[in-house]
Amino acid sequence: MCPYFTSESMATLATIPCNKTSSLQKHLSIFHHPNCKIICNAANTSISLPLSPQTNRLPNFHFQEYMKTKANKINIVLDASVPLQNPIKIHESIRYSLLAGGKRVRPILCLAACELVGGHEDTAIPMACAVEMIHTMSLIHDDLPCMDDDDLRRGKPTNHKAFGEETAILAGDALLSLAFEHVATKTTNVAPQRVVQAIAELGSAIGTEGLVAGQMVDILSAGKEVSLDELEYIHVHKTSKLLEAAVVCGAIIGGGDGIVVERLRKYARCIGLLFQVVDDILDVTKSSKELGKTAGKDLASHKATYPRLMGLGKAKEFAQQLVGNAVEELRHFDASRAAPLYHLAGYIASRQN
């Protein structure tokens, strides 16, 4: 069970530990929602996030069981999607990274959003797997010497260390191509216009309006002083956009209307940026063994991060406010159906690697 959102606390409110509060509204402009009340409890120095009155009717939700069940389904499909065939080396390389474990947060978000709007998870599994293929591609390429130059990923040598740079590049390219092929050929019982809409959303999230834009600005910012606004731009595009696409595509595939999709988009933008803020915090607070990747690398390379620009304490406060804003968007939905997304927001905030 996620420590921030236990079944007991969700019946009333979620309590998230922190040291102190500050508005940080200047850096929350695109996420701020006026109805989101974040209350400081001076006695125990915690921030309380009031949830919808509907949470009084929220059933006991077994979050860990939910995550395990969904991840198992995703892993079975991913395994079948890349059989070991000729050329053997490229398929070994793809499978090495695609099946290396991971929490499967993005594909699970896709399934949860689909089910929230009344869809069945089977219709969204091809899209969920496509999102994970693209995420894996981004990790393979991000680790390359010409990018972030890392030797460790999920506790194992990075793809280019195991198979060579040329193979790693091609493995990433193949995964990107396979992702769109997989959605187009495996999605069933969904209106064609919805499939096309979701594919367009996913494509936008990785192109020059999404992941590529964030990576490019990140590269161009190396060795330069970066403002908080510029850092936000990098991470909204490099990290948050794909998380946003996972949620939005799930809602589209599930049959969500325009208003519902946009509310879930706002939720996803908050947790997407939250994911990166937490990543920055973990980079300076955890060891390489705990993270499964090289710790302290951003600090050593003088890379702009939230703890470096804001200080560790205020970075944690920023993360807490993002959780609050994400939760606010879920107040519009049935609490039982939204339970996975409540818990996933807390899970992202409290993750340790």
CSV table of N, CA, C and O in Angstrom, one decimal, residues 144-218:
chain,number,residue,atom,x,y,z
A,144,LEU,N,23.2,6.8,-24.0
A,144,LEU,CA,24.3,6.8,-25.0
A,144,LEU,C,25.3,7.8,-24.6
A,144,LEU,O,25.0,8.9,-24.0
A,145,PRO,N,26.6,7.6,-25.0
A,145,PRO,CA,27.7,8.6,-24.7
A,145,PRO,C,27.4,10.0,-25.2
A,145,PRO,O,27.8,10.9,-24.6
A,146,CYS,N,26.7,10.1,-26.4
A,146,CYS,CA,26.4,11.4,-26.9
A,146,CYS,C,25.3,12.1,-26.2
A,146,CYS,O,25.0,13.3,-26.5
A,147,MET,N,24.6,11.4,-25.3
A,147,MET,CA,23.5,12.0,-24.6
A,147,MET,C,23.9,12.2,-23.1
A,147,MET,O,24.8,13.0,-22.8
A,148,ASP,N,23.4,11.4,-22.2
A,148,ASP,CA,23.7,11.5,-20.8
A,148,ASP,C,24.9,10.6,-20.4
A,148,ASP,O,25.4,10.7,-19.3
A,149,ASP,N,25.3,9.7,-21.3
A,149,ASP,CA,26.5,8.9,-21.1
A,149,ASP,C,26.5,8.2,-19.7
A,149,ASP,O,27.2,8.5,-18.8
A,150,ASP,N,25.6,7.2,-19.6
A,150,ASP,CA,25.5,6.4,-18.4
A,150,ASP,C,25.8,4.9,-18.6
A,150,ASP,O,25.6,4.4,-19.7
A,151,ASP,N,26.3,4.3,-17.6
A,151,ASP,CA,26.8,2.9,-17.7
A,151,ASP,C,25.8,1.9,-17.0
A,151,ASP,O,25.9,0.7,-17.1
A,152,LEU,N,24.8,2.5,-16.2
A,152,LEU,CA,24.0,1.6,-15.4
A,152,LEU,C,22.5,2.0,-15.6
A,152,LEU,O,22.2,3.2,-15.5
A,153,ARG,N,21.7,1.0,-15.7
A,153,ARG,CA,20.2,1.2,-15.8
A,153,ARG,C,19.5,0.0,-15.2
A,153,ARG,O,19.7,-1.1,-15.6
A,154,ARG,N,18.6,0.3,-14.3
A,154,ARG,CA,17.9,-0.7,-13.6
A,154,ARG,C,18.8,-1.8,-13.0
A,154,ARG,O,18.5,-3.0,-13.1
A,155,GLY,N,19.9,-1.4,-12.5
A,155,GLY,CA,20.9,-2.3,-11.9
A,155,GLY,C,21.7,-3.1,-12.8
A,155,GLY,O,22.5,-4.0,-12.4
A,156,LYS,N,21.6,-2.9,-14.1
A,156,LYS,CA,22.4,-3.6,-15.1
A,156,LYS,C,23.2,-2.7,-16.0
A,156,LYS,O,22.8,-1.5,-16.1
A,157,PRO,N,24.2,-3.2,-16.7
A,157,PRO,CA,24.9,-2.3,-17.7
A,157,PRO,C,23.8,-1.8,-18.7
A,157,PRO,O,22.9,-2.5,-19.1
A,158,THR,N,24.0,-0.6,-19.1
A,158,THR,CA,23.1,0.0,-20.1
A,158,THR,C,23.3,-0.7,-21.4
A,158,THR,O,24.2,-1.5,-21.7
A,159,ASN,N,22.3,-0.5,-22.3
A,159,ASN,CA,22.2,-1.3,-23.5
A,159,ASN,C,23.5,-1.2,-24.4
A,159,ASN,O,24.0,-2.2,-24.9
A,160,HIS,N,24.0,0.1,-24.5
A,160,HIS,CA,25.2,0.2,-25.4
A,160,HIS,C,26.4,-0.4,-24.8
A,160,HIS,O,27.3,-0.8,-25.5
A,161,LYS,N,26.4,-0.5,-23.4
A,161,LYS,CA,27.5,-1.2,-22.8
A,161,LYS,C,27.4,-2.7,-23.0
A,161,LYS,O,28.5,-3.4,-23.1
A,162,ALA,N,26.2,-3.2,-23.1
A,162,ALA,CA,26.0,-4.7,-23.3
A,162,ALA,C,26.1,-5.1,-24.7
A,162,ALA,O,26.6,-6.2,-25.1
A,163,PHE,N,25.7,-4.2,-25.7
A,163,PHE,CA,25.6,-4.6,-27.1
A,163,PHE,C,26.3,-3.8,-28.1
A,163,PHE,O,26.4,-4.1,-29.2
A,164,GLY,N,26.9,-2.6,-27.6
A,164,GLY,CA,27.6,-1.7,-28.5
A,164,GLY,C,26.6,-0.6,-28.9
A,164,GLY,O,25.4,-0.7,-28.9
A,165,GLU,N,27.3,0.6,-29.2
A,165,GLU,CA,26.5,1.8,-29.5
A,165,GLU,C,25.6,1.6,-30.7
A,165,GLU,O,24.5,2.1,-30.8
A,166,GLU,N,26.2,1.0,-31.8
A,166,GLU,CA,25.4,0.9,-33.0
A,166,GLU,C,24.1,0.1,-32.8
A,166,GLU,O,23.1,0.5,-33.3
A,167,THR,N,24.3,-1.0,-32.1
A,167,THR,CA,23.1,-1.9,-31.8
A,167,THR,C,22.1,-1.2,-30.9
A,167,THR,O,20.9,-1.2,-31.1
A,168,ALA,N,22.6,-0.4,-29.9
A,168,ALA,CA,21.7,0.3,-29.0
A,168,ALA,C,20.9,1.3,-29.8
A,168,ALA,O,19.6,1.5,-29.5
A,169,ILE,N,21.5,2.1,-30.7
A,169,ILE,CA,20.8,3.1,-31.5
A,169,ILE,C,19.7,2.4,-32.3
A,169,ILE,O,18.5,2.8,-32.4
A,170,LEU,N,20.0,1.3,-33.0
A,170,LEU,CA,19.1,0.6,-33.8
A,170,LEU,C,18.0,0.0,-33.0
A,170,LEU,O,16.8,-0.1,-33.4
A,171,ALA,N,18.3,-0.5,-31.8
A,171,ALA,CA,17.3,-1.1,-30.9
A,171,ALA,C,16.2,0.0,-30.5
A,171,ALA,O,15.0,-0.3,-30.5
A,172,GLY,N,16.7,1.2,-30.2
A,172,GLY,CA,15.8,2.3,-29.9
A,172,GLY,C,14.9,2.6,-31.1
A,172,GLY,O,13.7,2.8,-31.0
A,173,ASP,N,15.6,2.7,-32.3
A,173,ASP,CA,14.8,3.0,-33.5
A,173,ASP,C,13.7,2.0,-33.7
A,173,ASP,O,12.6,2.3,-34.1
A,174,ALA,N,14.1,0.7,-33.6
A,174,ALA,CA,13.1,-0.4,-33.8
A,174,ALA,C,12.0,-0.3,-32.8
A,174,ALA,O,10.8,-0.6,-33.2
A,175,LEU,N,12.2,0.0,-31.6
A,175,LEU,CA,11.2,0.1,-30.6
A,175,LEU,C,10.2,1.2,-30.9
A,175,LEU,O,9.0,1.1,-30.7
A,176,LEU,N,10.7,2.4,-31.4
A,176,LEU,CA,9.9,3.5,-31.7
A,176,LEU,C,8.9,3.1,-32.9
A,176,LEU,O,7.7,3.4,-32.9
A,177,SER,N,9.5,2.4,-33.9
A,177,SER,CA,8.7,2.0,-35.0
A,177,SER,C,7.7,0.9,-34.6
A,177,SER,O,6.5,1.0,-34.9
A,178,LEU,N,8.1,0.0,-33.8
A,178,LEU,CA,7.2,-1.1,-33.3
A,178,LEU,C,6.1,-0.6,-32.5
A,178,LEU,O,5.0,-1.1,-32.5
A,179,ALA,N,6.3,0.5,-31.7
A,179,ALA,CA,5.2,1.0,-30.9
A,179,ALA,C,4.0,1.4,-31.7
A,179,ALA,O,2.9,1.1,-31.3
A,180,PHE,N,4.2,2.2,-32.8
A,180,PHE,CA,3.1,2.6,-33.6
A,180,PHE,C,2.5,1.5,-34.4
A,180,PHE,O,1.3,1.4,-34.5
A,181,GLU,N,3.3,0.5,-34.8
A,181,GLU,CA,2.8,-0.7,-35.5
A,181,GLU,C,1.9,-1.5,-34.5
A,181,GLU,O,0.8,-2.0,-34.9
A,182,HIS,N,2.4,-1.6,-33.3
A,182,HIS,CA,1.6,-2.4,-32.3
A,182,HIS,C,0.2,-1.8,-32.0
A,182,HIS,O,-0.8,-2.5,-32.0
A,183,VAL,N,0.2,-0.5,-31.9
A,183,VAL,CA,-1.1,0.2,-31.6
A,183,VAL,C,-2.0,0.0,-32.8
A,183,VAL,O,-3.2,-0.4,-32.7
A,184,ALA,N,-1.5,0.2,-34.0
A,184,ALA,CA,-2.3,0.2,-35.2
A,184,ALA,C,-2.8,-1.2,-35.6
A,184,ALA,O,-4.0,-1.4,-36.1
A,185,THR,N,-2.1,-2.3,-35.2
A,185,THR,CA,-2.4,-3.6,-35.6
A,185,THR,C,-3.1,-4.4,-34.5
A,185,THR,O,-3.8,-5.4,-34.8
A,186,LYS,N,-2.9,-4.0,-33.3
A,186,LYS,CA,-3.4,-4.9,-32.1
A,186,LYS,C,-4.6,-4.3,-31.4
A,186,LYS,O,-5.2,-5.0,-30.7
A,187,THR,N,-4.9,-3.0,-31.7
A,187,THR,CA,-6.1,-2.4,-31.0
A,187,THR,C,-7.4,-2.9,-31.6
A,187,THR,O,-7.5,-2.8,-32.9
A,188,THR,N,-8.3,-3.4,-30.8
A,188,THR,CA,-9.5,-3.9,-31.3
A,188,THR,C,-10.7,-3.3,-30.5
A,188,THR,O,-10.5,-2.9,-29.4
A,189,ASN,N,-11.9,-3.4,-31.1
A,189,ASN,CA,-13.1,-2.9,-30.4
A,189,ASN,C,-13.0,-1.4,-30.0
A,189,ASN,O,-13.6,-1.0,-29.0
A,190,VAL,N,-12.3,-0.6,-30.8
A,190,VAL,CA,-12.2,0.8,-30.5
A,190,VAL,C,-12.5,1.5,-31.9
A,190,VAL,O,-12.0,1.1,-32.9
A,191,ALA,N,-13.3,2.6,-31.8
A,191,ALA,CA,-13.6,3.3,-33.1
A,191,ALA,C,-12.3,3.8,-33.7
A,191,ALA,O,-11.4,4.3,-33.0
A,192,PRO,N,-12.2,3.6,-35.1
A,192,PRO,CA,-11.0,4.0,-35.7
A,192,PRO,C,-10.5,5.4,-35.5
A,192,PRO,O,-9.3,5.7,-35.3
A,193,GLN,N,-11.5,6.4,-35.4
A,193,GLN,CA,-11.1,7.8,-35.2
A,193,GLN,C,-10.5,8.0,-33.8
A,193,GLN,O,-9.6,8.8,-33.6
A,194,ARG,N,-10.9,7.2,-32.8
A,194,ARG,CA,-10.3,7.2,-31.5
A,194,ARG,C,-8.8,6.7,-31.6
A,194,ARG,O,-7.9,7.2,-30.9
A,195,VAL,N,-8.6,5.6,-32.3
A,195,VAL,CA,-7.3,5.1,-32.4
A,195,VAL,C,-6.3,6.1,-33.1
A,195,VAL,O,-5.2,6.3,-32.6
A,196,VAL,N,-6.8,6.7,-34.2
A,196,VAL,CA,-6.0,7.7,-34.9
A,196,VAL,C,-5.7,8.9,-33.9
A,196,VAL,O,-4.6,9.4,-33.9
A,197,GLN,N,-6.8,9.4,-33.2
A,197,GLN,CA,-6.6,10.5,-32.2
A,197,GLN,C,-5.5,10.1,-31.2
A,197,GLN,O,-4.6,10.9,-30.9
A,198,ALA,N,-5.5,8.9,-30.7
A,198,ALA,CA,-4.6,8.5,-29.7
A,198,ALA,C,-3.2,8.4,-30.3
A,198,ALA,O,-2.2,8.8,-29.6
A,199,ILE,N,-3.1,7.9,-31.5
A,199,ILE,CA,-1.8,7.8,-32.2
A,199,ILE,C,-1.2,9.2,-32.4
A,199,ILE,O,0.0,9.4,-32.2
A,200,ALA,N,-2.0,10.1,-32.8
A,200,ALA,CA,-1.5,11.5,-33.0
A,200,ALA,C,-1.1,12.1,-31.6
A,200,ALA,O,0.0,12.8,-31.6
A,201,GLU,N,-1.8,11.8,-30.6
A,201,GLU,CA,-1.4,12.3,-29.2
A,201,GLU,C,0.0,11.7,-28.8
A,201,GLU,O,0.9,12.4,-28.3
A,202,LEU,N,0.2,10.4,-29.1
A,202,LEU,CA,1.4,9.8,-28.7
A,202,LEU,C,2.6,10.3,-29.6
A,202,LEU,O,3.7,10.6,-29.0
A,203,GLY,N,2.3,10.5,-30.9
A,203,GLY,CA,3.4,11.0,-31.7
A,203,GLY,C,3.8,12.4,-31.3
A,203,GLY,O,5.0,12.7,-31.3
A,204,SER,N,2.8,13.2,-31.0
A,204,SER,CA,3.1,14.6,-30.5
A,204,SER,C,4.0,14.6,-29.3
A,204,SER,O,4.9,15.5,-29.1
A,205,ALA,N,3.8,13.6,-28.4
A,205,ALA,CA,4.5,13.6,-27.1
A,205,ALA,C,6.0,13.3,-27.2
A,205,ALA,O,6.7,13.6,-26.3
A,206,ILE,N,6.3,12.7,-28.4
A,206,ILE,CA,7.8,12.3,-28.5
A,206,ILE,C,8.5,13.2,-29.5
A,206,ILE,O,9.7,13.1,-29.6
A,207,GLY,N,7.8,14.0,-30.3
A,207,GLY,CA,8.4,14.8,-31.4
A,207,GLY,C,9.0,16.1,-30.9
A,207,GLY,O,9.3,16.3,-29.7
A,208,THR,N,9.0,17.1,-31.8
A,208,THR,CA,9.6,18.4,-31.4
A,208,THR,C,8.7,19.3,-30.6
A,208,THR,O,9.0,20.4,-30.2
A,209,GLU,N,7.5,18.7,-30.2
A,209,GLU,CA,6.7,19.4,-29.2
A,209,GLU,C,6.7,18.6,-27.9
A,209,GLU,O,5.9,18.9,-27.0
A,210,GLY,N,7.5,17.6,-27.8
A,210,GLY,CA,7.5,16.7,-26.6
A,210,GLY,C,8.9,16.3,-26.2
A,210,GLY,O,9.8,17.2,-26.0
A,211,LEU,N,9.2,15.0,-26.2
A,211,LEU,CA,10.4,14.5,-25.7
A,211,LEU,C,11.6,15.0,-26.4
A,211,LEU,O,12.6,15.4,-25.7
A,212,VAL,N,11.6,15.1,-27.7
A,212,VAL,CA,12.8,15.5,-28.5
A,212,VAL,C,13.1,17.0,-28.1
A,212,VAL,O,14.3,17.4,-28.0
A,213,ALA,N,12.0,17.8,-28.0
A,213,ALA,CA,12.2,19.2,-27.6
A,213,ALA,C,12.9,19.3,-26.3
A,213,ALA,O,13.9,20.1,-26.1
A,214,GLY,N,12.4,18.6,-25.3
A,214,GLY,CA,13.0,18.6,-24.0
A,214,GLY,C,14.5,18.1,-24.0
A,214,GLY,O,15.3,18.8,-23.3
A,215,GLN,N,14.7,17.1,-24.7
A,215,GLN,CA,16.1,16.6,-24.8
A,215,GLN,C,17.0,17.5,-25.5
A,215,GLN,O,18.2,17.7,-25.0
A,216,MET,N,16.5,18.2,-26.5
A,216,MET,CA,17.4,19.2,-27.3
A,216,MET,C,17.7,20.3,-26.4
A,216,MET,O,18.9,20.8,-26.3
A,217,VAL,N,16.7,20.9,-25.7
A,217,VAL,CA,17.0,22.1,-24.8
A,217,VAL,C,17.9,21.6,-23.7
A,217,VAL,O,18.8,22.4,-23.2
A,218,ASP,N,17.8,20.4,-23.2
A,218,ASP,CA,18.6,19.9,-22.1
A,218,ASP,C,20.1,19.9,-22.6
A,218,ASP,O,21.0,20.3,-21.9
